[in-house]
């Protein structure tokens, strides 16, 4: 061990330039609050955006309109849907939307409706 000396030096303290994928797909608090406001707009309490149930079998979950694994964002309210869950249990809206072709088609159509709602419709006063 006589050939090696211990010469400590500080590690560089720089930040990452490019955000990781998890940071891009993360659902932000602002978008989440707006999605929950939208889901409770007609009734005053939270409801599933697909089936309209107010007391789900499990609980309500925020779902990406485009799967996070496919690059779906979470920073805009039209990227987020409030569905009854859990997504792992058969028979819930979140499971249906994630795991069936019909559900994936519905998510895309719903996202299109929401984009119009927030860009040209009533939602402009809630999201800037």
mmCIF file with all atom_site columns, C-alpha atoms in Angstrom:
data_model
loop_
_atom_site.group_PDB
_atom_site.id
_atom_site.type_symbol
_atom_site.label_atom_id
_atom_site.label_alt_id
_atom_site.label_comp_id
_atom_site.label_asym_id
_atom_site.label_entity_id
_atom_site.label_seq_id
_atom_site.pdbx_PDB_ins_code
_atom_site.Cartn_x
_atom_site.Cartn_y
_atom_site.Cartn_z
_atom_site.occupancy
_atom_site.B_iso_or_equiv
_atom_site.pdbx_formal_charge
_atom_site.auth_seq_id
_atom_site.auth_comp_id
_atom_site.auth_asym_id
_atom_site.auth_atom_id
_atom_site.pdbx_PDB_model_num
ATOM 1   C CA . UNK A 1 1   ? 0.000   0.000  0.000   1.00 0.00 ? 1   UNK A CA 1
ATOM 2   C CA . UNK A 1 2   ? 2.959   2.291  0.063   1.00 0.00 ? 2   UNK A CA 1
ATOM 3   C CA . UNK A 1 3   ? 2.710   3.097  -3.674  1.00 0.00 ? 3   UNK A CA 1
ATOM 4   C CA . UNK A 1 4   ? -0.644  4.909  -3.413  1.00 0.00 ? 4   UNK A CA 1
ATOM 5   C CA . UNK A 1 5   ? -1.384  8.137  -1.602  1.00 0.00 ? 5   UNK A CA 1
ATOM 6   C CA . UNK A 1 6   ? -4.781  9.331  -0.446  1.00 0.00 ? 6   UNK A CA 1
ATOM 7   C CA . UNK A 1 7   ? -5.338  12.651 -2.230  1.00 0.00 ? 7   UNK A CA 1
ATOM 8   C CA . UNK A 1 8   ? -8.993  13.632 -1.823  1.00 0.00 ? 8   UNK A CA 1
ATOM 9   C CA . UNK A 1 9   ? -10.477 16.261 -4.122  1.00 0.00 ? 9   UNK A CA 1
ATOM 10  C CA . UNK A 1 10  ? -14.004 17.643 -4.211  1.00 0.00 ? 10  UNK A CA 1
ATOM 11  C CA . UNK A 1 11  ? -16.415 16.267 -6.788  1.00 0.00 ? 11  UNK A CA 1
ATOM 12  C CA . UNK A 1 12  ? -17.734 18.715 -9.375  1.00 0.00 ? 12  UNK A CA 1
ATOM 13  C CA . UNK A 1 13  ? -21.035 20.347 -8.367  1.00 0.00 ? 13  UNK A CA 1
ATOM 14  C CA . UNK A 1 14  ? -22.787 20.887 -11.689 1.00 0.00 ? 14  UNK A CA 1
ATOM 15  C CA . UNK A 1 15  ? -26.402 20.203 -12.553 1.00 0.00 ? 15  UNK A CA 1
ATOM 16  C CA . UNK A 1 16  ? -27.820 18.070 -15.310 1.00 0.00 ? 16  UNK A CA 1
ATOM 17  C CA . UNK A 1 17  ? -28.441 19.921 -18.599 1.00 0.00 ? 17  UNK A CA 1
ATOM 18  C CA . UNK A 1 18  ? -31.146 17.729 -20.073 1.00 0.00 ? 18  UNK A CA 1
ATOM 19  C CA . UNK A 1 19  ? -34.151 16.765 -17.911 1.00 0.00 ? 19  UNK A CA 1
ATOM 20  C CA . UNK A 1 20  ? -34.739 13.083 -17.344 1.00 0.00 ? 20  UNK A CA 1
ATOM 21  C CA . UNK A 1 21  ? -37.837 11.474 -18.853 1.00 0.00 ? 21  UNK A CA 1
ATOM 22  C CA . UNK A 1 22  ? -39.468 11.217 -15.431 1.00 0.00 ? 22  UNK A CA 1
ATOM 23  C CA . UNK A 1 23  ? -39.295 14.984 -15.065 1.00 0.00 ? 23  UNK A CA 1
ATOM 24  C CA . UNK A 1 24  ? -41.014 15.476 -18.433 1.00 0.00 ? 24  UNK A CA 1
ATOM 25  C CA . UNK A 1 25  ? -43.860 13.041 -17.746 1.00 0.00 ? 25  UNK A CA 1
ATOM 26  C CA . UNK A 1 26  ? -44.335 13.995 -14.078 1.00 0.00 ? 26  UNK A CA 1
ATOM 27  C CA . UNK A 1 27  ? -47.811 15.347 -13.311 1.00 0.00 ? 27  UNK A CA 1
ATOM 28  C CA . UNK A 1 28  ? -47.399 18.866 -11.943 1.00 0.00 ? 28  UNK A CA 1
ATOM 29  C CA . UNK A 1 29  ? -49.453 20.178 -9.023  1.00 0.00 ? 29  UNK A CA 1
ATOM 30  C CA . UNK A 1 30  ? -50.896 22.985 -11.146 1.00 0.00 ? 30  UNK A CA 1
ATOM 31  C CA . UNK A 1 31  ? -52.143 20.606 -13.875 1.00 0.00 ? 31  UNK A CA 1
ATOM 32  C CA . UNK A 1 32  ? -53.423 18.148 -11.262 1.00 0.00 ? 32  UNK A CA 1
ATOM 33  C CA . UNK A 1 33  ? -55.450 20.822 -9.454  1.00 0.00 ? 33  UNK A CA 1
ATOM 34  C CA . UNK A 1 34  ? -56.968 21.992 -12.729 1.00 0.00 ? 34  UNK A CA 1
ATOM 35  C CA . UNK A 1 35  ? -57.857 18.418 -13.784 1.00 0.00 ? 35  UNK A CA 1
ATOM 36  C CA . UNK A 1 36  ? -59.555 17.864 -10.411 1.00 0.00 ? 36  UNK A CA 1
ATOM 37  C CA . UNK A 1 37  ? -61.414 21.183 -10.738 1.00 0.00 ? 37  UNK A CA 1
ATOM 38  C CA . UNK A 1 38  ? -62.613 20.137 -14.195 1.00 0.00 ? 38  UNK A CA 1
ATOM 39  C CA . UNK A 1 39  ? -63.701 16.699 -12.933 1.00 0.00 ? 39  UNK A CA 1
ATOM 40  C CA . UNK A 1 40  ? -65.746 18.271 -10.141 1.00 0.00 ? 40  UNK A CA 1
ATOM 41  C CA . UNK A 1 41  ? -67.113 21.262 -12.108 1.00 0.00 ? 41  UNK A CA 1
ATOM 42  C CA . UNK A 1 42  ? -70.667 20.053 -12.717 1.00 0.00 ? 42  UNK A CA 1
ATOM 43  C CA . UNK A 1 43  ? -71.331 18.505 -9.327  1.00 0.00 ? 43  UNK A CA 1
ATOM 44  C CA . UNK A 1 44  ? -69.055 20.181 -6.798  1.00 0.00 ? 44  UNK A CA 1
ATOM 45  C CA . UNK A 1 45  ? -67.395 16.865 -5.887  1.00 0.00 ? 45  UNK A CA 1
ATOM 46  C CA . UNK A 1 46  ? -64.888 14.706 -7.733  1.00 0.00 ? 46  UNK A CA 1
ATOM 47  C CA . UNK A 1 47  ? -66.296 12.370 -10.410 1.00 0.00 ? 47  UNK A CA 1
ATOM 48  C CA . UNK A 1 48  ? -64.725 9.989  -12.904 1.00 0.00 ? 48  UNK A CA 1
ATOM 49  C CA . UNK A 1 49  ? -64.402 11.671 -16.308 1.00 0.00 ? 49  UNK A CA 1
ATOM 50  C CA . UNK A 1 50  ? -65.432 8.506  -18.130 1.00 0.00 ? 50  UNK A CA 1
ATOM 51  C CA . UNK A 1 51  ? -68.274 6.904  -16.171 1.00 0.00 ? 51  UNK A CA 1
ATOM 52  C CA . UNK A 1 52  ? -69.279 9.800  -13.903 1.00 0.00 ? 52  UNK A CA 1
ATOM 53  C CA . UNK A 1 53  ? -69.183 7.771  -10.677 1.00 0.00 ? 53  UNK A CA 1
ATOM 54  C CA . UNK A 1 54  ? -68.548 9.815  -7.537  1.00 0.00 ? 54  UNK A CA 1
ATOM 55  C CA . UNK A 1 55  ? -67.761 6.899  -5.204  1.00 0.00 ? 55  UNK A CA 1
ATOM 56  C CA . UNK A 1 56  ? -65.299 4.636  -7.023  1.00 0.00 ? 56  UNK A CA 1
ATOM 57  C CA . UNK A 1 57  ? -64.653 0.982  -6.260  1.00 0.00 ? 57  UNK A CA 1
ATOM 58  C CA . UNK A 1 58  ? -61.107 1.888  -5.185  1.00 0.00 ? 58  UNK A CA 1
ATOM 59  C CA . UNK A 1 59  ? -60.113 5.536  -5.513  1.00 0.00 ? 59  UNK A CA 1
ATOM 60  C CA . UNK A 1 60  ? -59.649 8.245  -8.121  1.00 0.00 ? 60  UNK A CA 1
ATOM 61  C CA . UNK A 1 61  ? -56.411 8.333  -10.070 1.00 0.00 ? 61  UNK A CA 1
ATOM 62  C CA . UNK A 1 62  ? -54.833 10.833 -12.413 1.00 0.00 ? 62  UNK A CA 1
ATOM 63  C CA . UNK A 1 63  ? -54.148 9.181  -15.756 1.00 0.00 ? 63  UNK A CA 1
ATOM 64  C CA . UNK A 1 64  ? -51.995 10.403 -18.632 1.00 0.00 ? 64  UNK A CA 1
ATOM 65  C CA . UNK A 1 65  ? -53.959 10.977 -21.855 1.00 0.00 ? 65  UNK A CA 1
ATOM 66  C CA . UNK A 1 66  ? -50.861 9.680  -23.660 1.00 0.00 ? 66  UNK A CA 1
ATOM 67  C CA . UNK A 1 67  ? -48.967 7.014  -21.710 1.00 0.00 ? 67  UNK A CA 1
ATOM 68  C CA . UNK A 1 68  ? -45.916 8.313  -19.875 1.00 0.00 ? 68  UNK A CA 1
ATOM 69  C CA . UNK A 1 69  ? -43.918 5.495  -21.469 1.00 0.00 ? 69  UNK A CA 1
ATOM 70  C CA . UNK A 1 70  ? -44.841 6.993  -24.853 1.00 0.00 ? 70  UNK A CA 1
ATOM 71  C CA . UNK A 1 71  ? -43.708 10.492 -23.830 1.00 0.00 ? 71  UNK A CA 1
ATOM 72  C CA . UNK A 1 72  ? -47.043 11.831 -22.603 1.00 0.00 ? 72  UNK A CA 1
ATOM 73  C CA . UNK A 1 73  ? -46.564 14.989 -20.591 1.00 0.00 ? 73  UNK A CA 1
ATOM 74  C CA . UNK A 1 74  ? -48.085 15.958 -17.278 1.00 0.00 ? 74  UNK A CA 1
ATOM 75  C CA . UNK A 1 75  ? -47.721 19.718 -17.199 1.00 0.00 ? 75  UNK A CA 1
ATOM 76  C CA . UNK A 1 76  ? -50.891 20.666 -19.090 1.00 0.00 ? 76  UNK A CA 1
ATOM 77  C CA . UNK A 1 77  ? -54.458 19.886 -17.959 1.00 0.00 ? 77  UNK A CA 1
ATOM 78  C CA . UNK A 1 78  ? -55.361 18.291 -21.287 1.00 0.00 ? 78  UNK A CA 1
ATOM 79  C CA . UNK A 1 79  ? -52.651 15.697 -20.628 1.00 0.00 ? 79  UNK A CA 1
ATOM 80  C CA . UNK A 1 80  ? -54.351 14.520 -17.399 1.00 0.00 ? 80  UNK A CA 1
ATOM 81  C CA . UNK A 1 81  ? -57.630 12.621 -16.905 1.00 0.00 ? 81  UNK A CA 1
ATOM 82  C CA . UNK A 1 82  ? -59.287 11.853 -13.567 1.00 0.00 ? 82  UNK A CA 1
ATOM 83  C CA . UNK A 1 83  ? -60.485 8.233  -13.681 1.00 0.00 ? 83  UNK A CA 1
ATOM 84  C CA . UNK A 1 84  ? -61.668 5.691  -11.140 1.00 0.00 ? 84  UNK A CA 1
ATOM 85  C CA . UNK A 1 85  ? -58.940 3.239  -10.252 1.00 0.00 ? 85  UNK A CA 1
ATOM 86  C CA . UNK A 1 86  ? -56.749 1.449  -9.418  1.00 0.00 ? 86  UNK A CA 1
ATOM 87  C CA . UNK A 1 87  ? -55.326 0.893  -12.875 1.00 0.00 ? 87  UNK A CA 1
ATOM 88  C CA . UNK A 1 88  ? -54.261 -2.633 -11.916 1.00 0.00 ? 88  UNK A CA 1
ATOM 89  C CA . UNK A 1 89  ? -57.810 -3.812 -11.146 1.00 0.00 ? 89  UNK A CA 1
ATOM 90  C CA . UNK A 1 90  ? -59.997 -5.109 -13.961 1.00 0.00 ? 90  UNK A CA 1
ATOM 91  C CA . UNK A 1 91  ? -63.277 -3.256 -14.331 1.00 0.00 ? 91  UNK A CA 1
ATOM 92  C CA . UNK A 1 92  ? -62.062 0.231  -13.426 1.00 0.00 ? 92  UNK A CA 1
ATOM 93  C CA . UNK A 1 93  ? -61.985 3.062  -15.941 1.00 0.00 ? 93  UNK A CA 1
ATOM 94  C CA . UNK A 1 94  ? -58.229 3.566  -15.548 1.00 0.00 ? 94  UNK A CA 1
ATOM 95  C CA . UNK A 1 95  ? -57.617 -0.122 -16.332 1.00 0.00 ? 95  UNK A CA 1
ATOM 96  C CA . UNK A 1 96  ? -59.982 0.071  -19.323 1.00 0.00 ? 96  UNK A CA 1
ATOM 97  C CA . UNK A 1 97  ? -58.305 3.233  -20.668 1.00 0.00 ? 97  UNK A CA 1
ATOM 98  C CA . UNK A 1 98  ? -54.785 1.789  -20.344 1.00 0.00 ? 98  UNK A CA 1
ATOM 99  C CA . UNK A 1 99  ? -55.335 -1.805 -21.441 1.00 0.00 ? 99  UNK A CA 1
ATOM 100 C CA . UNK A 1 100 ? -57.930 -1.859 -24.232 1.00 0.00 ? 100 UNK A CA 1
ATOM 101 C CA . UNK A 1 101 ? -57.760 -0.544 -27.787 1.00 0.00 ? 101 UNK A CA 1
ATOM 102 C CA . UNK A 1 102 ? -61.156 1.099  -27.307 1.00 0.00 ? 102 UNK A CA 1
ATOM 103 C CA . UNK A 1 103 ? -59.895 2.791  -24.128 1.00 0.00 ? 103 UNK A CA 1
ATOM 104 C CA . UNK A 1 104 ? -56.761 4.130  -25.801 1.00 0.00 ? 104 UNK A CA 1
ATOM 105 C CA . UNK A 1 105 ? -58.886 5.494  -28.652 1.00 0.00 ? 105 UNK A CA 1
ATOM 106 C CA . UNK A 1 106 ? -61.202 7.153  -26.090 1.00 0.00 ? 106 UNK A CA 1
ATOM 107 C CA . UNK A 1 107 ? -58.215 8.765  -24.320 1.00 0.00 ? 107 UNK A CA 1
ATOM 108 C CA . UNK A 1 108 ? -56.996 10.306 -27.589 1.00 0.00 ? 108 UNK A CA 1
ATOM 109 C CA . UNK A 1 109 ? -60.487 11.622 -28.404 1.00 0.00 ? 109 UNK A CA 1
ATOM 110 C CA . UNK A 1 110 ? -60.889 12.994 -24.869 1.00 0.00 ? 110 UNK A CA 1
ATOM 111 C CA . UNK A 1 111 ? -57.526 14.736 -25.128 1.00 0.00 ? 111 UNK A CA 1
ATOM 112 C CA . UNK A 1 112 ? -58.661 16.354 -28.384 1.00 0.00 ? 112 UNK A CA 1
ATOM 113 C CA . UNK A 1 113 ? -61.840 17.607 -26.663 1.00 0.00 ? 113 UNK A CA 1
ATOM 114 C CA . UNK A 1 114 ? -59.810 18.989 -23.769 1.00 0.00 ? 114 UNK A CA 1
ATOM 115 C CA . UNK A 1 115 ? -57.348 20.793 -26.037 1.00 0.00 ? 115 UNK A CA 1
ATOM 116 C CA . UNK A 1 116 ? -60.285 22.580 -27.669 1.00 0.00 ? 116 UNK A CA 1
ATOM 117 C CA . UNK A 1 117 ? -61.804 23.279 -24.242 1.00 0.00 ? 117 UNK A CA 1
ATOM 118 C CA . UNK A 1 118 ? -58.621 24.950 -22.980 1.00 0.00 ? 118 UNK A CA 1
ATOM 119 C CA . UNK A 1 119 ? -57.568 26.740 -26.170 1.00 0.00 ? 119 UNK A CA 1
ATOM 120 C CA . UNK A 1 120 ? -60.844 27.918 -27.710 1.00 0.00 ? 120 UNK A CA 1
ATOM 121 C CA . UNK A 1 121 ? -63.542 27.209 -25.153 1.00 0.00 ? 121 UNK A CA 1
ATOM 122 C CA . UNK A 1 122 ? -64.653 27.749 -21.571 1.00 0.00 ? 122 UNK A CA 1
ATOM 123 C CA . UNK A 1 123 ? -61.391 26.434 -20.103 1.00 0.00 ? 123 UNK A CA 1
ATOM 124 C CA . UNK A 1 124 ? -59.378 29.466 -21.237 1.00 0.00 ? 124 UNK A CA 1
ATOM 125 C CA . UNK A 1 125 ? -60.403 31.356 -18.106 1.00 0.00 ? 125 UNK A CA 1
ATOM 126 C CA . UNK A 1 126 ? -59.050 28.557 -15.880 1.00 0.00 ? 126 UNK A CA 1
ATOM 127 C CA . UNK A 1 127 ? -55.750 27.817 -17.632 1.00 0.00 ? 127 UNK A CA 1
ATOM 128 C CA . UNK A 1 128 ? -53.354 30.443 -18.902 1.00 0.00 ? 128 UNK A CA 1
#
